[in-house]
């Protein structure tokens, strides 16, 4: 059994703290080689999953035409969002995706199982949550490789699935933009711009 | 901007691969000090969150009576699960939780926002997914501290919320059991016992 040390803890802590949600204004036009991409996907697949069901699927999107179609969907959804945030001037100035600027995109899917899954009998969402664990592993491993990841959520899952011709029994969990960057910001941008404050850990309840 | 090295990549990879879902037969009766627990919770709070909303809440459960009530709910839900898996003899032999044996439990909650959240206008689940990212950070940081975590999903969220007196606008995402262990298994137990096979990465689609 591997015993980790304080140096290992510090390493993980640095990677966790240095991870950012990267947008299009930071991505570089630099290739990610297949071997590196495989390592990031391997980290994703080493995530915990309910009943060891490994219900994740990955669709790597490099095709420019498909990405433009996804981008058009972002524009449409973001128009609705701008309306929701119309009293906040900052919103419309924010760069909220990097669909076309990143080296590649990944649609991360949850494959619904047609058989029963151990541990998923009382809580149906467990499969989706397993996929999110895989995404977080991917994100951290990408950061360790000095590769940026952005999670684009201002998209209509139904339309993304249609554009990418994704089967019915797969649910879109995340649409990721992935690429090398010119810079990882020191702090989350929405904190720096005072969109949200950092929450205190003080209100943790102990029973 | 912090540039990580191949040594950092190797460190993260080892932690990711050594992480296990720990059950009650592995937990030790050994205290986790508050400073250490804070570090694990801090890693959770450094997770990405939609619109920097940080919608996670943690309830640390140490009380033996409450834990016994949760355990009774597990027994009830697991009876139903045993019925579902009645043709698989192995199921009823598996130890599937460590509610009472672990040093502490944590209910991880999603606090629904009463205001609009940036990035959550097209996909409502983004808040819940942010909480799962926090859980995965917690899990990895725990493993780096040689502390085991088990995610107990054979529980009825409604009953857990009632037992722990959790407010209505909070959703239970995970019930974690946390403690030092005598051993981290080399491989996921459900793989070793041939309950599930490891999936190949070969069917990744590229568009």
Coordinates of C-alpha atoms in Angstrom, one line a residue:
Chain A
X1 CA 0.0 0.0 0.0
X2 CA 1.4 3.4 -1.1
X3 CA 1.9 5.8 1.8
X4 CA 1.9 9.4 0.6
X5 CA 4.2 12.1 2.1
X6 CA 3.8 15.7 3.0
X7 CA 5.6 16.5 -0.4
X8 CA 2.9 14.5 -2.2
X9 CA 0.2 16.4 -0.3
X10 CA 1.8 19.7 -1.2
X11 CA 2.0 18.7 -4.9
X12 CA -1.7 17.8 -5.1
X13 CA -2.6 21.0 -3.2
X14 CA -0.7 23.1 -5.7
X15 CA -2.4 21.4 -8.7
X16 CA -5.8 21.8 -7.1
X17 CA -5.2 25.5 -6.4
X18 CA -3.7 26.3 -9.8
X19 CA -6.6 24.7 -11.8
X20 CA -8.7 27.3 -13.7
X21 CA -11.8 27.3 -15.8
X22 CA -10.2 28.6 -19.1
X23 CA -11.9 30.6 -21.7
X24 CA -11.2 31.4 -25.3
X25 CA -9.0 34.4 -24.7
X26 CA -6.3 32.2 -23.1
X27 CA -6.0 29.3 -25.5
X28 CA -3.0 28.9 -27.8
X29 CA -2.9 27.3 -31.2
X30 CA -0.6 24.5 -30.1
X31 CA -1.2 20.8 -30.7
X32 CA -1.9 18.3 -27.9
X33 CA -0.3 15.0 -28.9
X34 CA -2.3 11.8 -28.8
X35 CA -0.2 10.3 -26.1
X36 CA -0.8 13.3 -23.8
X37 CA -4.5 13.3 -24.4
X38 CA -4.6 9.6 -23.6
X39 CA -3.0 10.3 -20.2
X40 CA -5.7 12.8 -19.4
X41 CA -8.4 10.4 -20.5
X42 CA -6.8 7.6 -18.5
X43 CA -6.9 9.8 -15.3
X44 CA -10.6 10.3 -16.1
X45 CA -11.2 6.6 -16.3
X46 CA -9.4 6.0 -13.0
X47 CA -12.2 8.0 -11.2
X48 CA -14.5 6.3 -8.8
X49 CA -17.8 5.0 -10.2
X50 CA -20.9 3.6 -8.7
X51 CA -20.7 -0.2 -8.7
X52 CA -17.5 0.1 -10.8
X53 CA -19.9 0.8 -13.7
X54 CA -17.5 3.3 -15.4
X55 CA -20.5 4.9 -17.2
X56 CA -18.5 7.6 -19.0
X57 CA -18.1 8.1 -22.7
X58 CA -16.0 10.7 -24.5
X59 CA -16.5 12.2 -27.9
X60 CA -13.4 14.2 -29.0
X61 CA -14.5 17.1 -31.3
X62 CA -11.9 18.5 -33.6
X63 CA -14.0 19.2 -36.7
X64 CA -14.3 22.9 -37.3
X65 CA -17.7 22.8 -38.8
X66 CA -19.2 20.9 -35.9
X67 CA -17.6 23.2 -33.5
X68 CA -19.0 26.2 -35.3
X69 CA -22.5 24.6 -35.0
X70 CA -21.9 24.2 -31.3
X71 CA -20.7 27.8 -31.1
X72 CA -23.9 29.0 -32.8
X73 CA -25.9 27.2 -30.1
X74 CA -23.8 28.9 -27.4
X75 CA -24.6 32.3 -29.0
X76 CA -28.3 31.5 -28.9
X77 CA -28.3 30.3 -25.3
X78 CA -26.1 33.2 -24.3
X79 CA -28.6 35.7 -25.7
X80 CA -31.2 34.3 -23.3
X81 CA -28.7 34.5 -20.5
X82 CA -27.9 38.1 -21.3
X83 CA -31.5 38.9 -21.0
X84 CA -31.6 37.2 -17.5
X85 CA -28.6 39.3 -16.4
X86 CA -29.6 42.5 -18.2
X87 CA -29.2 44.6 -15.1
X88 CA -25.5 43.5 -14.7
X89 CA -23.4 45.3 -17.2
X90 CA -20.4 43.0 -16.7
X91 CA -22.2 39.9 -17.9
X92 CA -22.2 40.8 -21.6
X93 CA -18.5 41.7 -21.5
X94 CA -17.4 38.3 -20.2
X95 CA -15.8 35.7 -22.5
X96 CA -17.6 32.6 -21.4
X97 CA -16.3 29.8 -23.7
X98 CA -13.4 28.8 -26.0
X99 CA -15.2 26.4 -28.3
X100 CA -13.3 27.5 -31.5
X101 CA -10.1 28.8 -29.9
X102 CA -9.2 25.6 -28.0
X103 CA -7.2 22.8 -29.6
X104 CA -10.1 20.4 -29.2
X105 CA -13.4 20.0 -27.5
X106 CA -14.7 16.9 -25.6
X107 CA -18.4 16.0 -25.1
X108 CA -18.5 13.9 -21.9
X109 CA -21.5 11.6 -21.7
X110 CA -23.2 9.4 -19.3
X111 CA -24.2 6.1 -20.8
X112 CA -27.4 4.9 -19.1
X113 CA -27.1 1.3 -18.2
X114 CA -29.8 -1.1 -19.3
X115 CA -29.0 -3.4 -16.4
X116 CA -29.1 -2.8 -12.7
X117 CA -26.1 -1.1 -11.2
X118 CA -24.7 -1.9 -7.7
X119 CA -25.1 1.2 -5.5
X120 CA -27.5 2.9 -7.9
X121 CA -30.7 1.2 -6.6
X122 CA -31.6 4.0 -4.2
X123 CA -30.1 7.0 -5.9
X124 CA -30.5 7.2 -9.7
X125 CA -28.2 10.1 -10.1
X126 CA -25.1 8.2 -9.0
X127 CA -24.2 7.3 -12.5
X128 CA -24.1 10.9 -13.6
X129 CA -22.1 11.8 -10.5
X130 CA -19.5 9.2 -11.4
X131 CA -19.0 10.9 -14.8
X132 CA -18.5 14.2 -13.0
X133 CA -15.8 12.6 -10.8
X134 CA -14.1 11.5 -14.1
X135 CA -14.3 15.1 -15.4
X136 CA -12.6 16.5 -12.2
X137 CA -9.8 13.9 -12.5
X138 CA -9.4 14.9 -16.2
X139 CA -9.3 18.6 -15.3
X140 CA -6.6 18.1 -12.6
X141 CA -4.5 15.9 -14.8
X142 CA -4.8 18.5 -17.6
X143 CA -3.5 21.2 -15.2
X144 CA -0.6 19.0 -14.2
X145 CA 0.3 18.9 -17.9
X146 CA -0.1 22.7 -18.1
X147 CA -3.1 22.2 -20.3
X148 CA -6.2 24.3 -19.7
X149 CA -9.8 23.1 -19.6
X150 CA -13.0 25.1 -19.8
X151 CA -16.5 23.7 -19.0
X152 CA -19.0 25.3 -21.3
X153 CA -22.5 25.0 -19.8
X154 CA -24.3 27.7 -21.7
X155 CA -25.4 25.1 -24.3
X156 CA -28.6 23.2 -24.9
X157 CA -27.7 19.6 -24.3
X158 CA -30.4 18.4 -26.8
X159 CA -28.9 20.5 -29.6
X160 CA -25.3 19.4 -28.8
X161 CA -26.4 15.8 -28.9
X162 CA -28.1 16.4 -32.3
X163 CA -25.1 18.2 -33.8
X164 CA -22.7 15.4 -32.6
X165 CA -25.1 12.6 -33.5
X166 CA -25.1 11.1 -30.0
X167 CA -27.2 8.1 -29.2
X168 CA -30.4 8.5 -27.3
X169 CA -29.3 6.5 -24.2
X170 CA -26.4 8.9 -23.6
X171 CA -26.8 12.1 -21.6
X172 CA -24.5 15.1 -22.1
X173 CA -22.9 15.8 -18.7
X174 CA -20.2 18.3 -19.9
X175 CA -18.9 20.0 -22.9
X176 CA -15.2 20.7 -22.4
X177 CA -12.7 22.9 -24.3
X178 CA -9.1 21.8 -24.0
X179 CA -5.8 23.3 -25.0
X180 CA -2.5 24.8 -24.0
X181 CA -2.8 28.4 -22.7
X182 CA -0.7 31.5 -22.5
X183 CA -1.6 32.0 -18.9
X184 CA -3.5 30.4 -16.0
X185 CA -4.9 33.3 -14.0
X186 CA -3.8 33.5 -10.3
X187 CA -7.4 33.6 -9.1
X188 CA -10.8 32.6 -10.6
X189 CA -11.8 35.5 -12.9
X190 CA -15.2 35.9 -11.4
X191 CA -13.6 36.4 -8.0
X192 CA -11.1 39.1 -9.4
X193 CA -14.0 40.9 -11.2
X194 CA -16.0 40.8 -8.0
X195 CA -18.9 38.8 -9.6
X196 CA -18.9 36.5 -6.6
X197 CA -17.1 36.5 -3.2
X198 CA -15.1 33.5 -1.9
X199 CA -17.2 31.7 0.7
X200 CA -15.9 31.1 4.1
X201 CA -15.6 27.6 5.5
X202 CA -16.9 28.7 8.8
X203 CA -20.5 27.6 8.5
X204 CA -19.7 23.9 8.4
X205 CA -22.1 22.1 10.7
X206 CA -20.9 19.4 13.1
X207 CA -23.4 16.9 14.5
Chain B
X1 CA 2.0 31.0 -13.5
X2 CA 3.0 27.7 -12.0
X3 CA 4.5 25.3 -14.6
X4 CA 4.2 21.7 -13.4
X5 CA 6.8 19.0 -14.1
X6 CA 6.8 15.3 -15.0
X7 CA 7.4 14.6 -11.3
X8 CA 4.2 16.5 -10.4
X9 CA 2.3 14.6 -13.1
X10 CA 3.6 11.3 -11.7
X11 CA 2.6 12.3 -8.2
X12 CA -1.0 13.2 -9.2
X13 CA -1.2 10.0 -11.2
X14 CA -0.2 7.9 -8.2
X15 CA -2.7 9.5 -6.0
X16 CA -5.5 9.1 -8.5
X17 CA -4.6 5.4 -9.1
X18 CA -4.2 4.7 -5.3
X19 CA -7.6 6.2 -4.4
X20 CA -10.2 3.6 -3.3
X21 CA -13.9 3.5 -2.2
X22 CA -13.4 2.3 1.3
X23 CA -15.9 0.2 3.3
X24 CA -16.3 -0.6 7.0
X25 CA -14.0 -3.6 7.1
X26 CA -10.9 -1.4 6.5
X27 CA -11.5 1.6 8.8
X28 CA -9.4 2.0 11.9
X29 CA -10.4 3.5 15.2
X30 CA -8.0 6.4 14.8
X31 CA -8.7 10.1 15.2
X32 CA -8.5 12.6 12.4
X33 CA -7.4 15.9 13.8
X34 CA -9.3 19.1 13.0
X35 CA -6.4 20.6 11.1
X36 CA -6.2 17.7 8.8
X37 CA -10.0 17.6 8.2
X38 CA -9.8 21.3 7.4
X39 CA -7.2 20.6 4.7
X40 CA -9.5 18.0 3.1
X41 CA -12.4 20.4 3.2
X42 CA -10.3 23.2 1.8
X43 CA -9.4 21.0 -1.2
X44 CA -13.1 20.5 -1.7
X45 CA -13.7 24.2 -1.6
X46 CA -11.0 24.8 -4.2
X47 CA -13.0 22.8 -6.8
X48 CA -14.5 24.5 -9.9
X49 CA -18.0 25.7 -9.5
X50 CA -20.5 27.1 -12.0
X51 CA -20.3 30.9 -12.0
X52 CA -18.0 30.6 -8.9
X53 CA -21.2 29.9 -7.0
X54 CA -19.5 27.4 -4.5
X55 CA -22.9 25.8 -3.8
X56 CA -21.5 23.1 -1.5
X57 CA -22.3 22.6 2.2
X58 CA -20.8 20.0 4.6
X59 CA -22.4 18.5 7.6
X60 CA -19.8 16.5 9.7
X61 CA -21.6 13.6 11.5
X62 CA -19.8 12.3 14.5
X63 CA -22.8 11.5 16.8
X64 CA -23.2 7.8 17.2
X65 CA -27.0 7.9 17.6
X66 CA -27.5 9.8 14.3
X67 CA -25.1 7.4 12.6
X68 CA -27.0 4.5 13.8
X69 CA -30.2 6.0 12.4
X70 CA -28.5 6.4 9.1
X71 CA -27.2 2.9 9.3
X72 CA -30.8 1.6 9.9
X73 CA -31.8 3.4 6.7
X74 CA -28.9 1.7 4.8
X75 CA -30.2 -1.8 6.1
X76 CA -33.7 -1.0 4.8
X77 CA -32.5 0.2 1.4
X78 CA -30.1 -2.7 1.1
X79 CA -32.9 -5.2 1.7
X80 CA -34.5 -3.8 -1.4
X81 CA -31.2 -3.9 -3.3
X82 CA -30.7 -7.6 -2.2
X83 CA -34.0 -8.4 -3.8
X84 CA -33.0 -6.7 -7.0
X85 CA -29.8 -8.7 -7.1
X86 CA -31.2 -11.9 -5.7
X87 CA -29.8 -14.0 -8.6
X88 CA -26.3 -12.8 -7.8
X89 CA -25.1 -14.7 -4.7
X90 CA -22.1 -12.4 -4.2
X91 CA -24.2 -9.3 -3.6
X92 CA -25.4 -10.1 -0.1
X93 CA -21.8 -11.0 0.9
X94 CA -20.4 -7.6 0.1
X95 CA -19.7 -5.0 2.8
X96 CA -21.1 -1.9 1.2
X97 CA -20.7 0.9 3.8
X98 CA -18.7 1.9 6.8
X99 CA -21.1 4.3 8.5
X100 CA -20.4 3.2 12.0
X101 CA -16.8 2.0 11.6
X102 CA -15.4 5.2 10.1
X103 CA -14.1 8.0 12.3
X104 CA -16.7 10.4 10.9
X105 CA -19.3 10.8 8.2
X106 CA -20.0 13.8 6.0
X107 CA -23.2 14.7 4.3
X108 CA -22.3 16.8 1.3
X109 CA -25.1 19.0 0.2
X110 CA -26.0 21.2 -2.7
X111 CA -27.5 24.5 -1.6
X112 CA -30.0 25.6 -4.2
X113 CA -29.5 29.3 -5.0
X114 CA -32.5 31.6 -4.8
X115 CA -30.8 33.9 -7.3
X116 CA -29.7 33.3 -10.9
X117 CA -26.3 31.7 -11.3
X118 CA -23.9 32.5 -14.2
X119 CA -23.5 29.4 -16.4
X120 CA -26.5 27.7 -14.9
X121 CA -29.1 29.3 -17.2
X122 CA -29.2 26.5 -19.8
X123 CA -28.3 23.5 -17.6
X124 CA -29.9 23.4 -14.2
X125 CA -27.8 20.5 -13.0
X126 CA -24.5 22.5 -13.1
X127 CA -24.8 23.3 -9.4
X128 CA -25.1 19.7 -8.4
X129 CA -22.2 18.8 -10.6
X130 CA -20.0 21.5 -9.0
X131 CA -20.6 19.8 -5.7
X132 CA -19.4 16.5 -7.1
X133 CA -16.2 18.2 -8.3
X134 CA -15.7 19.2 -4.7
X135 CA -16.3 15.7 -3.5
X136 CA -13.6 14.3 -5.9
X137 CA -11.1 16.9 -4.7
X138 CA -11.9 15.9 -1.1
X139 CA -11.4 12.2 -2.0
X140 CA -8.0 12.7 -3.7
X141 CA -6.8 15.0 -0.9
X142 CA -7.9 12.4 1.7
X143 CA -6.0 9.7 -0.2
X144 CA -2.8 11.9 -0.2
X145 CA -3.2 12.1 3.6
X146 CA -3.6 8.3 3.7
X147 CA -7.2 8.7 4.8
X148 CA -9.9 6.5 3.2
X149 CA -13.3 7.7 1.9
X150 CA -16.3 5.7 1.1
X151 CA -19.3 7.1 -0.8
X152 CA -22.5 5.4 0.6
X153 CA -25.3 5.6 -2.0
X154 CA -27.6 2.9 -0.7
X155 CA -29.5 5.4 1.4
X156 CA -32.8 7.3 0.9
X157 CA -31.8 11.0 0.6
X158 CA -35.1 12.1 2.1
X159 CA -34.6 10.1 5.2
X160 CA -31.0 11.1 5.6
X161 CA -32.1 14.8 5.4
X162 CA -34.7 14.2 8.0
X163 CA -32.4 12.4 10.4
X164 CA -29.8 15.2 10.1
X165 CA -32.4 18.0 10.1
X166 CA -31.3 19.4 6.8
X167 CA -33.1 22.4 5.4
X168 CA -35.5 22.0 2.5
X169 CA -33.5 24.0 0.0
X170 CA -30.5 21.7 0.4
X171 CA -30.1 18.5 -1.7
X172 CA -28.1 15.5 -0.5
X173 CA -25.5 14.8 -3.1
X174 CA -23.3 12.3 -1.2
X175 CA -23.0 10.6 2.2
X176 CA -19.3 10.0 2.8
X177 CA -17.6 7.8 5.4
X178 CA -14.1 9.1 6.3
X179 CA -11.2 7.6 8.3
X180 CA -7.8 6.1 8.5
X181 CA -7.6 2.5 7.2
X182 CA -5.5 -0.6 7.7
X183 CA -5.1 -1.0 4.0
X184 CA -6.0 0.5 0.6
X185 CA -6.7 -2.4 -1.8
X186 CA -4.5 -2.6 -4.9
X187 CA -7.5 -2.7 -7.2
X188 CA -11.1 -1.8 -6.8
X189 CA -12.8 -4.7 -5.0
X190 CA -15.6 -5.1 -7.5
X191 CA -12.9 -5.7 -10.2
X192 CA -11.0 -8.2 -8.1
X193 CA -14.2 -10.1 -7.3
X194 CA -15.1 -10.0 -11.0
X195 CA -18.4 -8.1 -10.4
X196 CA -17.5 -5.8 -13.3
X197 CA -14.7 -5.7 -15.9
X198 CA -12.4 -2.8 -16.5
X199 CA -13.6 -0.9 -19.6
X200 CA -11.3 -0.3 -22.5
X201 CA -10.6 3.2 -23.6
X202 CA -10.7 2.1 -27.2
X203 CA -14.2 3.1 -28.1
X204 CA -13.6 6.8 -27.8
X205 CA -15.1 8.6 -30.7
X206 CA -13.3 11.3 -32.6
X207 CA -15.2 13.8 -34.8

